[in-house]
Coordinates of C-alpha atoms in Angstrom, one line a residue:
M14 CA 131.0 190.5 114.4
R15 CA 129.7 187.2 112.9
P16 CA 130.8 185.0 115.9
H17 CA 129.1 187.6 118.2
K18 CA 125.8 187.2 116.3
K19 CA 126.1 183.5 116.2
Y20 CA 126.5 183.3 120.0
L21 CA 123.7 185.8 120.6
E22 CA 121.4 183.8 118.4
L23 CA 122.1 180.8 120.7
C24 CA 121.3 183.0 123.7
L25 CA 117.9 183.9 122.2
K26 CA 117.1 180.2 121.7
L27 CA 118.0 179.5 125.3
A28 CA 115.9 182.5 126.4
E29 CA 112.8 181.2 124.6
K30 CA 112.8 178.2 126.9
G31 CA 111.6 180.4 129.7
K32 CA 108.5 181.6 127.8
G33 CA 105.4 181.8 130.0
Y34 CA 107.3 181.4 133.3
T35 CA 109.6 184.4 133.9
S36 CA 107.1 187.4 134.0
P37 CA 107.4 190.1 135.2
N38 CA 111.1 189.4 134.6
P39 CA 112.4 189.2 131.0
L40 CA 113.4 186.3 128.8
V41 CA 117.2 185.9 129.0
G42 CA 119.7 183.3 127.8
A43 CA 123.5 183.4 128.4
I44 CA 126.5 181.5 127.2
L45 CA 130.2 181.6 128.2
V46 CA 132.8 181.1 125.4
K47 CA 136.4 180.4 125.9
R48 CA 138.9 179.8 123.1
G49 CA 136.1 179.3 120.6
S50 CA 134.2 176.7 122.6
I51 CA 131.0 177.1 124.7
V52 CA 132.0 176.3 128.3
G53 CA 128.7 177.3 130.0
K54 CA 125.1 178.1 129.3
G55 CA 121.9 179.0 131.1
W56 CA 118.6 180.7 130.9
H57 CA 116.2 182.3 133.3
R58 CA 113.7 179.6 134.0
K59 CA 111.3 181.2 136.4
C60 CA 110.7 184.5 138.2
G61 CA 112.5 184.4 141.5
E62 CA 115.0 181.8 140.3
E63 CA 118.6 182.4 139.3
H64 CA 119.2 184.6 136.3
A65 CA 120.7 183.3 133.0
E66 CA 124.1 184.7 133.6
I67 CA 124.5 183.0 137.0
M68 CA 123.3 179.7 135.6
A69 CA 125.9 179.9 132.8
I70 CA 128.7 180.8 135.3
K71 CA 127.8 177.9 137.5
N72 CA 127.6 175.6 134.5
A73 CA 131.1 176.7 133.4
G74 CA 132.7 176.5 136.9
I75 CA 136.4 177.5 136.9
K76 CA 136.2 177.7 133.1
A77 CA 134.3 181.0 133.5
R78 CA 137.6 182.7 134.3
N79 CA 138.9 184.8 131.3
A80 CA 135.9 183.7 129.2
T81 CA 133.5 185.9 127.2
L82 CA 129.9 186.1 128.4
Y83 CA 127.1 186.5 125.8
V84 CA 123.7 187.6 127.0
N85 CA 120.7 188.9 125.1
L86 CA 119.7 191.6 127.7
E87 CA 121.8 193.9 129.8
P88 CA 122.7 192.2 133.1
C89 CA 121.1 193.6 136.3
S90 CA 123.2 195.6 138.7
H91 CA 120.8 195.9 141.6
W92 CA 119.3 193.8 144.3
G93 CA 115.8 192.5 143.4
R94 CA 114.4 189.0 144.0
T95 CA 118.0 187.8 143.4
P96 CA 121.5 189.4 143.9
P97 CA 123.0 191.6 141.2
C98 CA 124.4 189.7 138.2
T99 CA 127.2 192.2 137.6
E100 CA 128.9 191.3 140.9
Q101 CA 128.9 187.6 140.3
I102 CA 130.1 188.1 136.7
I103 CA 133.1 190.1 138.1
Q104 CA 133.8 187.6 140.8
A105 CA 133.8 184.7 138.3
G106 CA 136.7 186.4 136.5
V107 CA 134.8 186.9 133.2
R108 CA 137.0 188.8 130.8
E109 CA 134.4 190.3 128.3
V110 CA 130.7 190.7 128.1
I111 CA 128.7 191.0 124.8
I112 CA 125.2 192.3 125.3
G113 CA 122.3 192.1 122.8
C114 CA 120.3 195.1 123.9
P115 CA 120.0 197.5 126.8
D116 CA 117.5 197.2 129.6
P117 CA 115.4 200.3 130.0
N118 CA 114.8 199.6 133.7
P119 CA 116.3 202.7 135.4
R120 CA 117.6 200.4 138.2
V121 CA 119.7 198.4 135.6
S122 CA 123.1 199.8 134.6
G123 CA 125.0 196.6 134.1
H124 CA 126.8 197.8 131.0
I125 CA 128.2 200.9 132.7
E126 CA 128.9 199.0 135.9
L127 CA 130.9 196.2 134.1
K128 CA 132.8 198.7 132.0
S129 CA 133.7 200.8 135.1
R130 CA 135.1 197.7 136.8
G131 CA 137.5 197.0 134.0
L132 CA 135.6 194.4 131.8
K133 CA 135.5 194.7 128.1
T134 CA 131.9 195.3 127.0
K135 CA 129.9 195.6 123.8
I136 CA 126.2 196.4 123.6
G137 CA 123.6 196.5 120.8
I138 CA 124.6 193.3 118.9
L139 CA 121.4 191.9 117.3
N140 CA 119.6 194.7 118.9
D141 CA 116.3 194.4 117.0
E142 CA 116.0 190.6 117.5
C143 CA 116.9 190.9 121.2
K144 CA 114.2 193.6 121.7
K145 CA 111.5 191.6 119.9
I146 CA 111.8 188.6 122.2
N147 CA 111.3 190.9 125.2
E148 CA 108.8 193.3 123.6
A149 CA 106.3 192.8 126.4
Y150 CA 108.9 193.3 129.2
L151 CA 110.4 196.4 127.5
R152 CA 107.0 198.1 127.2
Y153 CA 106.0 197.1 130.8
V154 CA 109.2 198.5 132.2
R155 CA 108.8 201.8 130.4
T156 CA 105.1 202.3 131.0
K157 CA 104.0 200.0 133.8
K158 CA 101.2 198.9 131.5
P159 CA 100.7 195.5 129.8
F160 CA 101.8 194.7 126.3
V161 CA 98.5 194.0 124.5
I162 CA 97.9 191.7 121.6
A163 CA 94.5 191.6 119.9
K164 CA 93.8 188.3 118.2
A165 CA 91.0 187.2 115.9
A166 CA 90.3 184.1 113.9
M167 CA 88.2 184.8 110.8
S168 CA 87.1 183.6 107.4
L169 CA 88.6 184.9 104.2
D170 CA 85.8 187.5 104.0
G171 CA 86.4 188.7 107.6
K172 CA 83.7 186.9 109.6
I173 CA 84.2 185.4 113.0
A174 CA 80.8 183.7 113.1
T175 CA 77.9 182.9 110.8
K176 CA 74.7 184.9 111.0
T177 CA 73.3 182.3 113.5
G178 CA 76.3 182.9 115.8
H179 CA 78.1 179.6 115.0
S180 CA 81.9 179.9 115.2
K181 CA 83.5 176.6 116.0
Y182 CA 85.8 176.2 114.4
I183 CA 86.7 178.8 111.7
T184 CA 90.4 177.9 111.7
G185 CA 92.1 174.6 111.8
K186 CA 93.7 172.7 114.7
E187 CA 97.2 173.9 113.9
A188 CA 96.1 177.5 114.3
R189 CA 94.2 176.7 117.5
K190 CA 97.4 175.0 118.9
H191 CA 99.3 178.1 118.0
V192 CA 96.9 180.2 120.0
H193 CA 97.2 177.8 123.0
Q194 CA 101.0 178.2 122.8
L195 CA 100.5 182.0 122.9
R196 CA 98.3 181.6 126.0
N197 CA 101.1 179.7 127.7
D198 CA 103.7 182.3 126.6
L199 CA 101.7 185.4 127.8
D200 CA 100.5 186.3 131.3
A201 CA 96.7 186.7 130.6
V202 CA 93.9 186.4 128.1
M203 CA 91.0 188.8 128.0
V204 CA 87.4 188.3 126.7
G205 CA 84.2 190.2 127.0
A206 CA 81.1 189.2 128.9
S207 CA 79.3 188.4 125.6
T208 CA 81.9 185.9 124.5
V209 CA 81.6 184.1 127.9
Q210 CA 77.8 184.0 127.5
K211 CA 77.8 182.8 123.9
D212 CA 80.7 180.5 123.8
D213 CA 81.4 179.6 127.5
P214 CA 85.2 179.2 126.7
Q215 CA 87.7 177.5 128.8
L216 CA 90.7 179.7 127.8
T217 CA 93.2 177.0 128.7
T218 CA 96.2 175.5 127.0
R219 CA 94.7 172.0 126.7
L220 CA 96.0 171.4 123.1
I221 CA 99.6 171.7 124.3
K222 CA 101.6 171.0 127.4
G223 CA 101.7 174.4 129.1
K224 CA 100.5 176.6 131.9
N225 CA 97.1 178.2 131.8
P226 CA 97.0 182.0 131.7
I227 CA 95.2 184.4 134.0
K228 CA 91.7 185.0 132.6
I229 CA 90.2 188.5 132.5
I230 CA 86.6 189.1 131.7
V231 CA 85.5 192.7 130.9
D232 CA 81.9 192.8 132.2
S233 CA 80.5 196.2 132.9
S234 CA 77.3 195.0 134.7
L235 CA 78.6 191.7 136.0
R236 CA 76.3 189.5 134.0
T237 CA 78.8 186.6 133.9
S238 CA 77.3 183.4 135.2
L239 CA 78.7 181.8 138.4
N240 CA 78.5 178.5 136.5
A241 CA 80.7 179.6 133.5
K242 CA 83.6 177.3 132.8
V243 CA 86.2 180.0 133.5
V244 CA 84.6 180.5 137.0
K245 CA 84.2 176.8 137.9
N246 CA 87.5 175.5 136.6
E247 CA 90.1 178.0 138.0
P248 CA 88.4 180.8 140.0
T249 CA 91.6 181.9 141.6
Q250 CA 93.1 182.5 138.1
L251 CA 90.2 184.7 137.1
I252 CA 89.8 188.5 137.2
I253 CA 86.5 190.2 136.4
A254 CA 86.7 193.9 135.5
T255 CA 83.3 195.6 136.2
T256 CA 81.9 199.0 137.1
A257 CA 79.7 200.5 139.9
K258 CA 76.7 199.0 138.1
A259 CA 77.6 195.5 139.4
P260 CA 75.3 194.2 142.1
A261 CA 77.2 194.1 145.4
N262 CA 75.8 190.6 146.3
K263 CA 77.1 189.1 143.1
I264 CA 80.5 190.6 143.6
K265 CA 80.6 189.0 147.0
Q266 CA 79.6 185.6 145.5
F267 CA 82.5 185.8 143.0
Q268 CA 84.9 186.8 145.7
Q269 CA 83.9 183.9 147.9
K270 CA 84.8 181.6 145.0
G271 CA 88.3 183.2 144.9
V272 CA 87.7 185.4 141.9
K273 CA 89.4 188.8 141.9
V274 CA 86.8 191.5 141.1
L275 CA 88.1 194.9 140.0
T276 CA 85.6 197.8 140.1
I277 CA 86.9 200.2 137.4
P278 CA 85.5 203.7 136.6
A279 CA 83.0 203.7 133.7
L280 CA 83.4 205.5 130.4
Q281 CA 80.1 205.9 128.5
G282 CA 78.6 203.1 130.7
K283 CA 81.4 200.6 129.9
V284 CA 84.6 199.6 131.7
D285 CA 87.2 202.3 131.0
I286 CA 89.8 200.2 129.2
K287 CA 92.7 202.6 129.7
K288 CA 92.1 202.7 133.5
L289 CA 91.8 198.9 133.5
M290 CA 95.2 198.6 131.8
K291 CA 96.8 200.7 134.6
E292 CA 95.2 198.5 137.2
L293 CA 96.4 195.3 135.5
G294 CA 99.9 196.8 135.3
R295 CA 99.8 197.4 139.1
L296 CA 99.1 193.7 139.4
E297 CA 102.3 193.0 137.5
I298 CA 100.4 191.6 134.5
Q299 CA 103.0 192.2 131.7
S300 CA 101.2 190.8 128.7
I301 CA 97.7 190.2 127.6
M302 CA 96.1 188.6 124.5
I303 CA 92.5 189.8 123.8
E304 CA 90.4 187.0 122.4
G305 CA 87.1 188.9 122.4
G306 CA 84.3 189.5 119.9
A307 CA 83.7 192.4 117.6
E308 CA 82.6 194.8 120.4
L309 CA 85.6 194.3 122.6
N310 CA 88.0 194.2 119.6
A311 CA 86.7 197.6 118.5
A312 CA 86.7 199.0 122.0
V313 CA 90.4 198.2 122.7
I314 CA 91.5 199.6 119.3
K315 CA 89.6 202.8 119.8
A316 CA 91.1 203.1 123.3
G317 CA 94.6 202.9 121.8
I318 CA 95.8 200.2 124.1
V319 CA 96.6 197.6 121.4
N320 CA 100.3 197.1 120.6
K321 CA 100.1 194.1 118.2
M322 CA 97.4 192.4 116.2
L323 CA 97.2 188.8 115.1
F324 CA 94.7 187.8 112.4
F325 CA 94.3 184.1 111.7
I326 CA 92.5 183.8 108.3
S327 CA 91.0 180.6 107.1
P328 CA 90.5 179.9 103.3
G329 CA 86.7 179.6 103.8
L330 CA 83.9 182.1 102.9
I331 CA 80.9 182.7 105.1
G332 CA 79.1 185.7 103.6
S333 CA 76.6 187.2 106.0
G334 CA 77.8 186.9 109.5
L335 CA 79.5 188.6 112.4
S336 CA 82.5 190.7 111.5
A337 CA 85.8 190.6 113.4
L338 CA 85.5 194.3 114.4
G339 CA 82.7 196.5 115.5
D340 CA 82.3 200.1 114.7
L341 CA 85.6 202.1 114.8
G342 CA 83.9 205.3 113.9
I343 CA 85.8 205.5 110.6
T344 CA 83.9 207.2 107.8
K345 CA 86.7 207.6 105.2
V346 CA 89.0 204.9 103.8
D347 CA 92.1 207.1 104.2
K348 CA 91.4 207.2 107.9
S349 CA 91.5 203.5 108.3
V350 CA 93.7 201.9 111.0
K351 CA 96.9 200.5 109.4
L352 CA 99.2 197.9 110.7
K353 CA 103.0 198.5 110.7
K354 CA 105.9 196.1 110.4
M355 CA 103.4 193.6 109.0
N356 CA 104.4 190.0 108.1
H357 CA 102.5 186.8 107.3
T358 CA 103.0 183.1 107.5
T359 CA 101.0 179.9 107.1
V360 CA 99.8 177.9 110.1
G361 CA 98.4 174.6 108.8
K362 CA 95.8 175.6 106.1
D363 CA 95.4 179.1 107.6
I364 CA 97.3 182.4 107.2
L365 CA 98.5 184.3 110.1
I366 CA 98.9 188.1 109.6
E367 CA 100.9 189.9 112.3
G368 CA 101.4 193.6 112.6
Y369 CA 101.8 196.5 115.1
L370 CA 99.7 199.5 115.8

C-alpha cells in the first residue's frame, strides 16, 4: 500500500499545477510506473486540453505497455470536450490502474469500464486527500452549484475596519499574496455593492503571477458606479447580480461595456442569494470566494450557501470598529454557527483559520 500512496501523492502534486485553469473540469495528475520506475507523467493543464492520463501515456510512449497507471481521480469513460480516457488507457496496453477517488459524475464509470475490460484496478487510495483537492469540482458535479468560500481579514478582536471605515491593510503582505493566489485558483470572487463603493477594489492577482478571476458584484439596486475599477479594467470579466429595482437604462449602460447583468428575483428587497447560486452554476462557475463586508458575509451564511470559511487574523487590536459579520439572528450562544474540520496555520505574521460549514 505504501508505494501506492507515494505515487498518488506525486499525482496530487502534478494535479496542483492546473489550479485556476481546468474549471469546470477537475484537477488531475497521472503517472505511469514500470518495474519501480516512473516512465510517464502528466497533468490536466486546461479545460478542453488533453487529460492527465493521456499526457502520461504520450510521455511514456511504448513504455506504457504493461505499466501501472496512477491517477488521483477516476478516469472518464465518455465523450466530452475530449475522447474517453478509458479507451486510450486500454489501447496503450496499461496493465493496472490505481485510482485515488471516484468521480461522482454519473457519466463517468471509468473504474467499472476498465475492470470489465480485464485491467486490474484499485480505487479509494488516499481517498480523503484526493477528494480535498477537488472539493469544488465534486460539489459542483453533485449539485450544479458553486463551491463557496467566505473569506475575511480581521484584527485579533474581530474587526475588519476602524470606526472611520479605514481597513487598508489589516493583514500583512504575505496574507494578501495568499488571497491573490486563491483568486487565481478559483473561478470567481464576489463582493457587495457597499464594498465597491467604499474600497473601489481591483480584485486582481497583481501580487502574484496568475490569472484574474471573474468578478461578481451583488447589487440589488444597481448603485455600482460605471467608473469603478472592476468595471473599467475588465468589464467582460464582470457579472453584476441585481433585481427588478435596477434602472433599465443603467443595465443597458453596463451591458454596452461588456458587463453581464443578471436580474435575480428579490428576497426581502435583496438579491436572493440561493437563486443567484443556481444561476452562477448554470454559467459553469464552479468555485467562488466571497470577499464582502459584514452585510454580505452575514447574508451568505444565513442563506446556507457557504461551504468553507477562511479567517485571516492579524495580531493587532482595533477596539470600536466594523465587525466581520453582520446580524446572524443568533440570540443564544449555544445556537452559534460552528466550524467543522477546523485547522489553523500562520501566514507571515497573521493566523489563517480554515473550517467548513
